[in-house]
Coordinates of C-alpha atoms and ligand atoms in Angstrom, one line a residue:
M118 CA -77.3 37.7 -5.9
K119 CA -79.0 38.0 -2.5
S120 CA -76.8 37.7 0.5
H121 CA -78.0 35.1 2.9
F122 CA -77.5 34.1 6.6
S123 CA -78.6 31.0 8.5
L124 CA -79.7 30.8 12.1
I125 CA -80.1 27.5 13.8
L126 CA -82.5 28.3 16.6
L127 CA -83.1 25.8 19.5
S128 CA -86.5 26.9 20.7
T129 CA -86.5 24.4 23.5
L130 CA -83.8 22.3 25.1
Q131 CA -86.3 19.6 26.2
C132 CA -86.7 16.4 24.3
N133 CA -89.1 13.4 24.4
A134 CA -86.3 11.1 23.2
D135 CA -83.1 9.9 24.7
C136 CA -80.8 9.0 21.8
D137 CA -77.4 7.5 22.9
Y138 CA -75.4 9.7 20.6
C139 CA -77.3 12.9 21.3
F140 CA -74.8 15.8 21.7
E141 CA -77.4 18.1 23.3
N142 CA -77.2 18.7 27.0
K143 CA -81.0 18.7 27.5
T144 CA -82.7 21.0 30.0
T145 CA -86.2 22.3 30.6
D146 CA -85.5 25.7 29.0
R147 CA -88.0 27.0 26.5
L148 CA -87.9 30.2 24.6
T149 CA -90.8 32.6 25.4
L150 CA -92.3 34.8 22.7
D151 CA -91.0 37.9 24.5
R152 CA -87.4 36.6 24.5
L153 CA -87.8 35.5 20.9
G154 CA -88.8 39.0 20.0
E155 CA -85.8 40.5 21.6
M156 CA -83.5 37.9 20.0
M157 CA -85.0 38.5 16.5
R158 CA -84.8 42.3 16.7
K159 CA -81.0 42.0 17.5
V160 CA -80.5 39.4 14.7
L161 CA -82.4 41.5 12.1
D162 CA -80.5 44.7 13.2
Y163 CA -77.3 42.8 12.6
M164 CA -78.6 41.9 9.1
V165 CA -79.3 45.6 8.4
E166 CA -75.8 46.5 9.7
R167 CA -74.1 43.9 7.4
S168 CA -76.5 44.5 4.4
L169 CA -77.6 40.8 4.5
D170 CA -80.8 40.3 2.5
A171 CA -82.3 37.0 3.7
L172 CA -82.3 34.8 6.7
T173 CA -83.3 31.1 7.0
I174 CA -84.2 30.0 10.5
Y175 CA -83.7 26.3 11.1
W176 CA -85.9 25.5 14.1
Q177 CA -84.6 22.7 16.2
G178 CA -84.5 21.4 19.8
G179 CA -84.2 19.4 21.9
E180 CA -87.5 18.6 20.2
A181 CA -89.0 21.6 18.5
M182 CA -92.5 20.2 18.5
L183 CA -92.6 20.3 22.3
L184 CA -93.7 23.9 21.9
P185 CA -97.3 24.0 20.6
P186 CA -98.2 24.9 17.0
S187 CA -99.9 28.1 18.2
W188 CA -96.5 29.3 19.6
Y189 CA -95.0 29.0 16.1
E190 CA -97.9 30.7 14.5
Q191 CA -97.4 33.7 16.8
A192 CA -93.6 33.5 16.3
N193 CA -94.1 33.5 12.5
E194 CA -96.3 36.6 12.6
M195 CA -94.0 38.5 14.9
I196 CA -90.9 37.7 12.9
R197 CA -92.6 38.7 9.7
R198 CA -93.5 42.1 11.2
E199 CA -90.0 42.7 12.4
A200 CA -88.4 41.6 9.1
D201 CA -90.8 43.7 7.0
A202 CA -90.0 46.7 9.1
R203 CA -86.3 46.3 8.1
G204 CA -86.9 45.1 4.5
K205 CA -85.5 41.6 5.1
E206 CA -86.7 38.2 4.0
V207 CA -87.0 35.4 6.5
F208 CA -87.6 31.7 5.6
H209 CA -88.3 28.9 8.1
S210 CA -87.3 25.3 8.2
L211 CA -88.4 22.7 10.8
Q212 CA -86.3 19.8 12.1
S213 CA -88.2 17.4 14.3
N214 CA -88.1 13.8 15.5
M215 CA -91.8 13.7 14.6
L216 CA -92.7 11.7 17.8
S217 CA -95.2 14.5 18.8
Y218 CA -96.6 15.2 15.3
S219 CA -100.4 15.2 14.9
S220 CA -102.7 16.9 12.4
R221 CA -102.7 19.9 14.7
W222 CA -99.4 20.8 13.1
N223 CA -100.6 20.7 9.5
Q224 CA -101.6 24.4 9.2
V225 CA -98.5 25.9 10.6
I226 CA -96.3 23.4 8.7
A227 CA -98.0 24.6 5.5
D228 CA -98.0 28.3 6.4
M229 CA -94.6 28.7 8.0
F230 CA -92.4 25.7 6.9
G231 CA -93.3 25.3 3.2
N232 CA -95.2 22.1 4.0
S233 CA -92.0 20.2 4.7
V234 CA -90.3 18.8 7.7
G235 CA -86.8 17.4 8.2
T236 CA -86.4 14.4 10.5
S237 CA -83.9 11.7 11.5
L238 CA -84.0 7.9 11.4
D239 CA -81.1 5.4 11.3
Y240 CA -81.2 1.9 9.9
P241 CA -80.9 -0.3 11.7
N242 CA -81.8 1.8 14.6
L243 CA -79.4 1.1 17.5
H244 CA -79.1 4.4 19.2
R245 CA -82.4 6.4 18.8
K246 CA -84.7 5.8 21.7
L247 CA -87.8 7.1 23.4
L248 CA -87.2 8.1 27.1
G249 CA -87.0 4.9 29.1
Q250 CA -87.7 2.6 26.1
G251 CA -85.7 0.7 23.4
P252 CA -85.1 1.6 19.7
E253 CA -88.0 -0.6 18.4
S254 CA -90.7 1.6 19.8
Y255 CA -89.0 4.7 18.4
N256 CA -89.1 3.3 14.9
Q257 CA -92.7 2.2 15.2
I258 CA -93.9 5.6 16.4
W259 CA -91.7 7.5 14.0
A260 CA -92.9 5.5 11.0
R261 CA -96.6 6.0 12.0
R262 CA -96.2 9.7 12.4
V263 CA -94.3 10.1 9.1
R264 CA -97.0 8.1 7.2
E265 CA -99.7 10.4 8.7
A266 CA -97.7 13.5 7.7
Q267 CA -97.1 12.2 4.2
A268 CA -100.8 11.4 3.9
A269 CA -101.5 15.1 4.8
G270 CA -99.3 16.1 1.9
I271 CA -96.3 17.1 4.0
A272 CA -92.9 16.4 2.4
I273 CA -90.5 14.5 4.7
Q274 CA -86.7 14.8 4.4
V275 CA -84.8 12.3 6.4
I276 CA -81.3 12.5 7.8
A277 CA -79.7 9.1 8.6
V278 CA -76.5 8.6 10.5
P279 CA -74.8 5.2 9.8
N280 CA -73.7 3.0 12.7
Q281 CA -71.9 -0.3 12.8
G282 CA -75.2 -2.2 12.1
T283 CA -75.6 -0.1 8.9
L284 CA -72.2 -1.2 7.7
D285 CA -73.0 -4.8 8.6
I286 CA -76.3 -4.9 6.6
G287 CA -74.7 -3.0 3.6
A288 CA -75.8 -0.3 1.2
E289 CA -78.4 -2.2 -0.8
R290 CA -80.5 -3.2 2.3
F291 CA -80.1 0.3 3.6
Y292 CA -81.3 1.9 0.3
D293 CA -84.2 -0.6 0.0
Y294 CA -85.4 0.2 3.5
F295 CA -85.6 4.0 3.0
V296 CA -86.8 4.0 -0.6
E297 CA -88.8 0.8 -1.2
E298 CA -90.2 0.2 2.3
L299 CA -90.7 3.7 3.7
G300 CA -91.3 5.4 0.4
I301 CA -88.8 8.2 1.2
T302 CA -87.7 10.0 -1.9
E303 CA -85.3 12.5 -0.3
F304 CA -82.8 11.7 2.4
Q305 CA -79.3 12.5 3.5
I306 CA -76.6 10.5 5.2
N307 CA -74.4 12.3 7.7
T308 CA -71.1 11.0 9.0
P309 CA -71.2 10.3 12.7
F310 CA -69.1 12.0 15.3
P311 CA -68.6 11.4 19.0
G312 CA -70.2 14.7 20.2
G313 CA -70.9 15.3 23.9
D314 CA -69.5 13.0 26.6
A315 CA -71.6 9.8 27.0
A316 CA -69.7 6.6 26.4
A317 CA -72.0 5.3 23.6
K318 CA -71.1 8.3 21.4
H319 CA -67.5 7.0 21.2
E320 CA -68.6 3.6 19.8
L321 CA -69.7 5.0 16.4
P322 CA -67.7 3.9 13.4
V323 CA -65.7 7.1 13.2
A324 CA -62.6 5.0 13.6
D325 CA -63.6 2.7 10.8
V326 CA -63.4 5.3 8.0
E327 CA -62.3 2.7 5.5
N328 CA -65.5 0.6 5.9
L329 CA -67.7 3.7 6.1
S330 CA -66.1 4.9 2.8
R331 CA -66.9 1.6 1.1
F332 CA -70.5 1.9 2.3
Y333 CA -70.8 5.4 0.9
R334 CA -69.3 4.3 -2.4
E335 CA -71.6 1.4 -2.7
L336 CA -74.6 3.5 -1.8
A337 CA -73.5 6.0 -4.4
D338 CA -73.4 3.2 -7.0
I339 CA -76.9 2.0 -6.1
W340 CA -78.3 5.5 -6.2
L341 CA -76.7 6.3 -9.6
E342 CA -78.2 3.1 -11.0
R343 CA -81.6 2.9 -9.4
G344 CA -82.4 6.2 -7.6
Y345 CA -81.0 9.0 -9.8
P346 CA -83.0 8.0 -12.9
R347 CA -86.2 7.9 -10.8
G348 CA -85.7 11.4 -9.2
I349 CA -84.7 10.0 -5.8
R350 CA -82.5 12.4 -4.0
I351 CA -79.7 11.3 -1.6
G352 CA -77.5 13.9 0.0
P353 CA -74.6 14.5 -0.4
F354 CA -74.4 12.6 -3.7
D355 CA -77.1 14.6 -5.5
A356 CA -75.4 18.0 -4.6
L357 CA -72.0 16.7 -5.6
L358 CA -73.2 15.4 -8.9
Q359 CA -74.6 18.8 -9.6
H360 CA -71.4 20.5 -8.5
F361 CA -69.3 18.3 -10.8
S362 CA -71.8 18.8 -13.6
H363 CA -71.3 22.6 -13.2
E364 CA -74.9 23.1 -12.2
P365 CA -76.0 25.4 -9.3
T366 CA -76.3 23.5 -6.1
Q367 CA -76.2 23.9 -2.3
L368 CA -73.5 21.7 -0.7
P369 CA -73.7 20.8 2.9
C370 CA -72.1 23.1 5.5
I371 CA -69.3 20.7 6.2
W372 CA -67.7 21.7 2.8
G373 CA -68.4 25.5 3.1
E374 CA -65.6 28.0 2.7
N375 CA -65.9 28.9 6.4
C376 CA -69.2 28.0 8.2
A377 CA -68.5 30.9 10.7
N378 CA -69.3 33.4 7.9
T379 CA -72.8 32.1 7.1
I380 CA -74.2 30.2 10.1
V381 CA -74.8 30.8 13.7
S382 CA -76.8 29.0 16.4
I383 CA -78.7 30.4 19.4
D384 CA -80.3 28.2 22.1
A385 CA -83.3 28.7 24.2
R386 CA -81.2 30.4 26.9
G387 CA -79.7 32.9 24.4
Y388 CA -76.3 31.3 24.2
V389 CA -74.7 31.8 20.8
A390 CA -72.3 29.4 19.2
Q391 CA -71.2 28.1 15.7
C392 CA -74.0 25.6 15.3
D393 CA -76.3 23.2 17.1
C394 CA -73.4 20.8 17.5
W395 CA -71.6 23.3 19.8
V396 CA -74.2 25.4 21.5
T397 CA -75.4 23.1 24.3
S398 CA -72.5 20.6 24.2
Y399 CA -69.4 22.8 24.5
P400 CA -70.0 25.8 26.8
D401 CA -66.3 26.8 26.4
Y402 CA -67.0 27.4 22.7
H403 CA -69.9 29.9 23.2
Y404 CA -69.5 33.2 21.4
G405 CA -71.5 34.9 24.1
N406 CA -75.2 35.3 25.1
I407 CA -77.5 37.4 22.9
F408 CA -79.5 38.6 26.0
E409 CA -76.4 40.0 27.6
T410 CA -75.5 42.3 24.7
A411 CA -77.2 45.3 23.0
N412 CA -75.4 44.6 19.7
F413 CA -75.4 41.1 18.2
G414 CA -72.8 42.1 15.5
E415 CA -70.4 43.3 18.2
L416 CA -70.8 40.0 20.0
L417 CA -69.8 38.1 16.9
R418 CA -67.0 40.5 15.9
T419 CA -65.4 40.5 19.3
S420 CA -65.7 36.8 20.2
P421 CA -62.3 35.1 20.6
V422 CA -63.8 31.7 19.9
R423 CA -65.3 32.8 16.6
Q424 CA -61.9 34.3 15.7
R425 CA -60.5 30.7 16.0
F426 CA -63.2 29.4 13.7
N427 CA -62.2 32.1 11.2
E428 CA -58.5 31.1 11.4
R429 CA -59.2 27.4 10.7
P430 CA -59.5 27.5 6.9
I431 CA -56.4 29.6 6.5
Q432 CA -54.3 27.3 8.7
L433 CA -55.5 24.2 6.9
I434 CA -54.9 25.7 3.4
Q435 CA -51.3 26.5 4.5
R436 CA -50.7 22.9 5.9
D437 CA -52.7 19.7 5.6
C438 CA -54.9 20.6 2.6
L439 CA -52.5 22.6 0.5
S440 CA -51.9 20.0 -2.2
C441 CA -55.4 18.5 -2.3
D442 CA -57.2 18.5 -5.7
Y443 CA -60.5 19.1 -3.9
L444 CA -59.5 22.0 -1.7
S445 CA -61.8 24.5 -3.4
L446 CA -64.7 22.1 -2.8
C447 CA -64.0 20.8 0.7
H448 CA -62.0 23.6 2.5
G449 CA -60.7 21.1 5.1
G450 CA -64.2 19.8 6.2
C451 CA -66.2 20.3 9.4
P452 CA -64.8 21.9 12.5
V453 CA -67.0 19.9 14.9
R454 CA -66.0 16.6 13.4
T455 CA -62.4 17.6 13.6
Y456 CA -62.7 18.8 17.2
T457 CA -64.6 15.8 18.6
V458 CA -61.9 13.5 17.2
H459 CA -58.7 15.5 17.5
G460 CA -59.6 17.9 20.3
S461 CA -58.5 20.8 18.1
L462 CA -60.0 23.0 15.4
F463 CA -56.7 23.1 13.5
E464 CA -56.6 19.7 11.9
K465 CA -58.3 18.5 8.7
D466 CA -61.6 16.7 9.0
P467 CA -61.2 13.0 10.1
Y468 CA -63.4 11.9 7.2
C469 CA -60.9 13.3 4.7
G470 CA -60.4 9.9 3.1
L471 CA -64.1 9.3 2.8
Y472 CA -64.7 12.7 1.2
K473 CA -62.0 12.1 -1.4
A474 CA -63.5 8.7 -2.3
V475 CA -67.0 10.2 -2.7
F476 CA -65.7 13.3 -4.6
G477 CA -63.9 11.0 -7.0
R478 CA -66.9 8.8 -7.5
M479 CA -69.3 11.7 -8.2
E480 CA -66.8 13.5 -10.4
R481 CA -66.5 10.3 -12.5
A482 CA -70.3 9.9 -12.6
A483 CA -70.8 13.5 -13.8
L484 CA -68.3 12.9 -16.6
E485 CA -70.0 9.7 -17.7
L486 CA -73.4 11.4 -17.7
A487 CA -72.0 14.3 -19.8
Q488 CA -70.5 11.8 -22.2
T489 CA -73.8 9.8 -22.5
A490 CA -75.6 13.1 -23.2
V491 CA -73.2 14.0 -25.9
A492 CA -73.4 10.6 -27.5
A493 CA -77.2 10.7 -27.4
R494 CA -77.2 14.1 -29.1
A495 CA -74.8 12.8 -31.8
V496 CA -77.2 9.9 -32.6
A497 CA -80.1 12.3 -32.8
V498 CA -78.4 14.5 -35.5
Ligands
SF4_708 S1 -84.2 13.5 19.2 FE1 -82.5 14.8 18.8 S2 -82.4 16.1 20.6 FE2 -83.7 14.4 21.1 S3 -82.4 12.9 22.2 FE3 -82.5 12.4 20.0 S4 -80.7 13.4 19.0 FE4 -81.0 14.3 21.0
SF4_709 S1 -69.2 23.0 12.7 FE1 -69.6 21.5 11.1 S2 -71.8 21.0 11.3 FE2 -71.4 22.9 12.4 S3 -71.9 24.6 11.0 FE3 -69.7 24.2 10.9 S4 -69.5 22.7 9.2 FE4 -71.6 22.7 9.8
SF4_710 S1 -60.4 16.2 1.1 FE1 -59.0 16.2 2.9 S2 -57.1 17.1 2.2 FE2 -58.8 17.7 0.7 S3 -59.5 19.7 1.5 FE3 -60.8 18.0 2.3 S4 -59.9 17.6 4.4 FE4 -58.4 18.7 3.1

């Protein structure tokens, strides 16, 4: 099996939106192609040193589409040359708020990003806003751009973060909005966390884990009944169902063995941190700066902050998570969700109860599907 590494690359720290819960500290910094070249040579040299076969770059911002399509075309070409010279494979994935999308992007999205874009929308939208405007205009522009992209054959994956309004309207209305009204066939719901320091970020339903768990369970039921048979994919339910059905799958990073082993983020200034949730929001948690080192591997190896990330799973296994039935699946959950709630890396994820509820539901669903398949085979013979 090929060894793989993920780089979350913030090509610009500028954004054309002003979401209440944004954890990015936005600046006017943009990566130049020269600096990108230096960065990629160091990252690819690290892959050679560690015998890593493949790299996926998750391009984000700020807003990644504030750099022009021609910039990405040149970046793609340059990265391919550097990767080929070292015998490495590089894949690209684009995350954008879609507000700047136009048909000018179609070629590079097809050539570089597998004709697919990941984007975000909440329902109801309380917190996503255009600069100086309210949430309604964000939704209108977003929906228009997404429809244009879909009409051009681009696959759109949506990430939604539930808020108090989402819990109030309930899972059925939420599902209908995405699937029936917007025609989205693949989306993912992420648990909110109070990243950064603005007051609005602390009003998210992170304290209401019980109600959020109920919402997740109800949405899982609706998906199993109406979405799963039609091939609609909702993360994390689809990946968990595959996991409990013993099928190969890719679970979200929050349940990885240790995200510090497989993921790193670099921002447009060269700062290196665990992921996009840390790199602009928590300067004390930087691993270092890639432009200030000759050797990226050494920066990672000698970073005291990264050492703390590496110690987290061991500490949790010895304490809070030791007797959990789902330990080998969850590994104590996500460090940033833990840190933003507890102010420490060395606690289990505050959504532990929600995770257990969802794991239990999808485990039961996998068993029922297997029993149904066995019964159908028995009838057939
Ligand atoms: S679109 Fe993303 S980067 Fe921009 S303000 Fe919203 S959350 Fe922050
Ligand atoms: S801190 Fe959380 S969101 Fe960031 S890479 Fe680790 S698991 Fe993923
Ligand atoms: S579900 Fe809770 S107790 Fe179990 S591993 Fe995850 S965080 Fe730990």
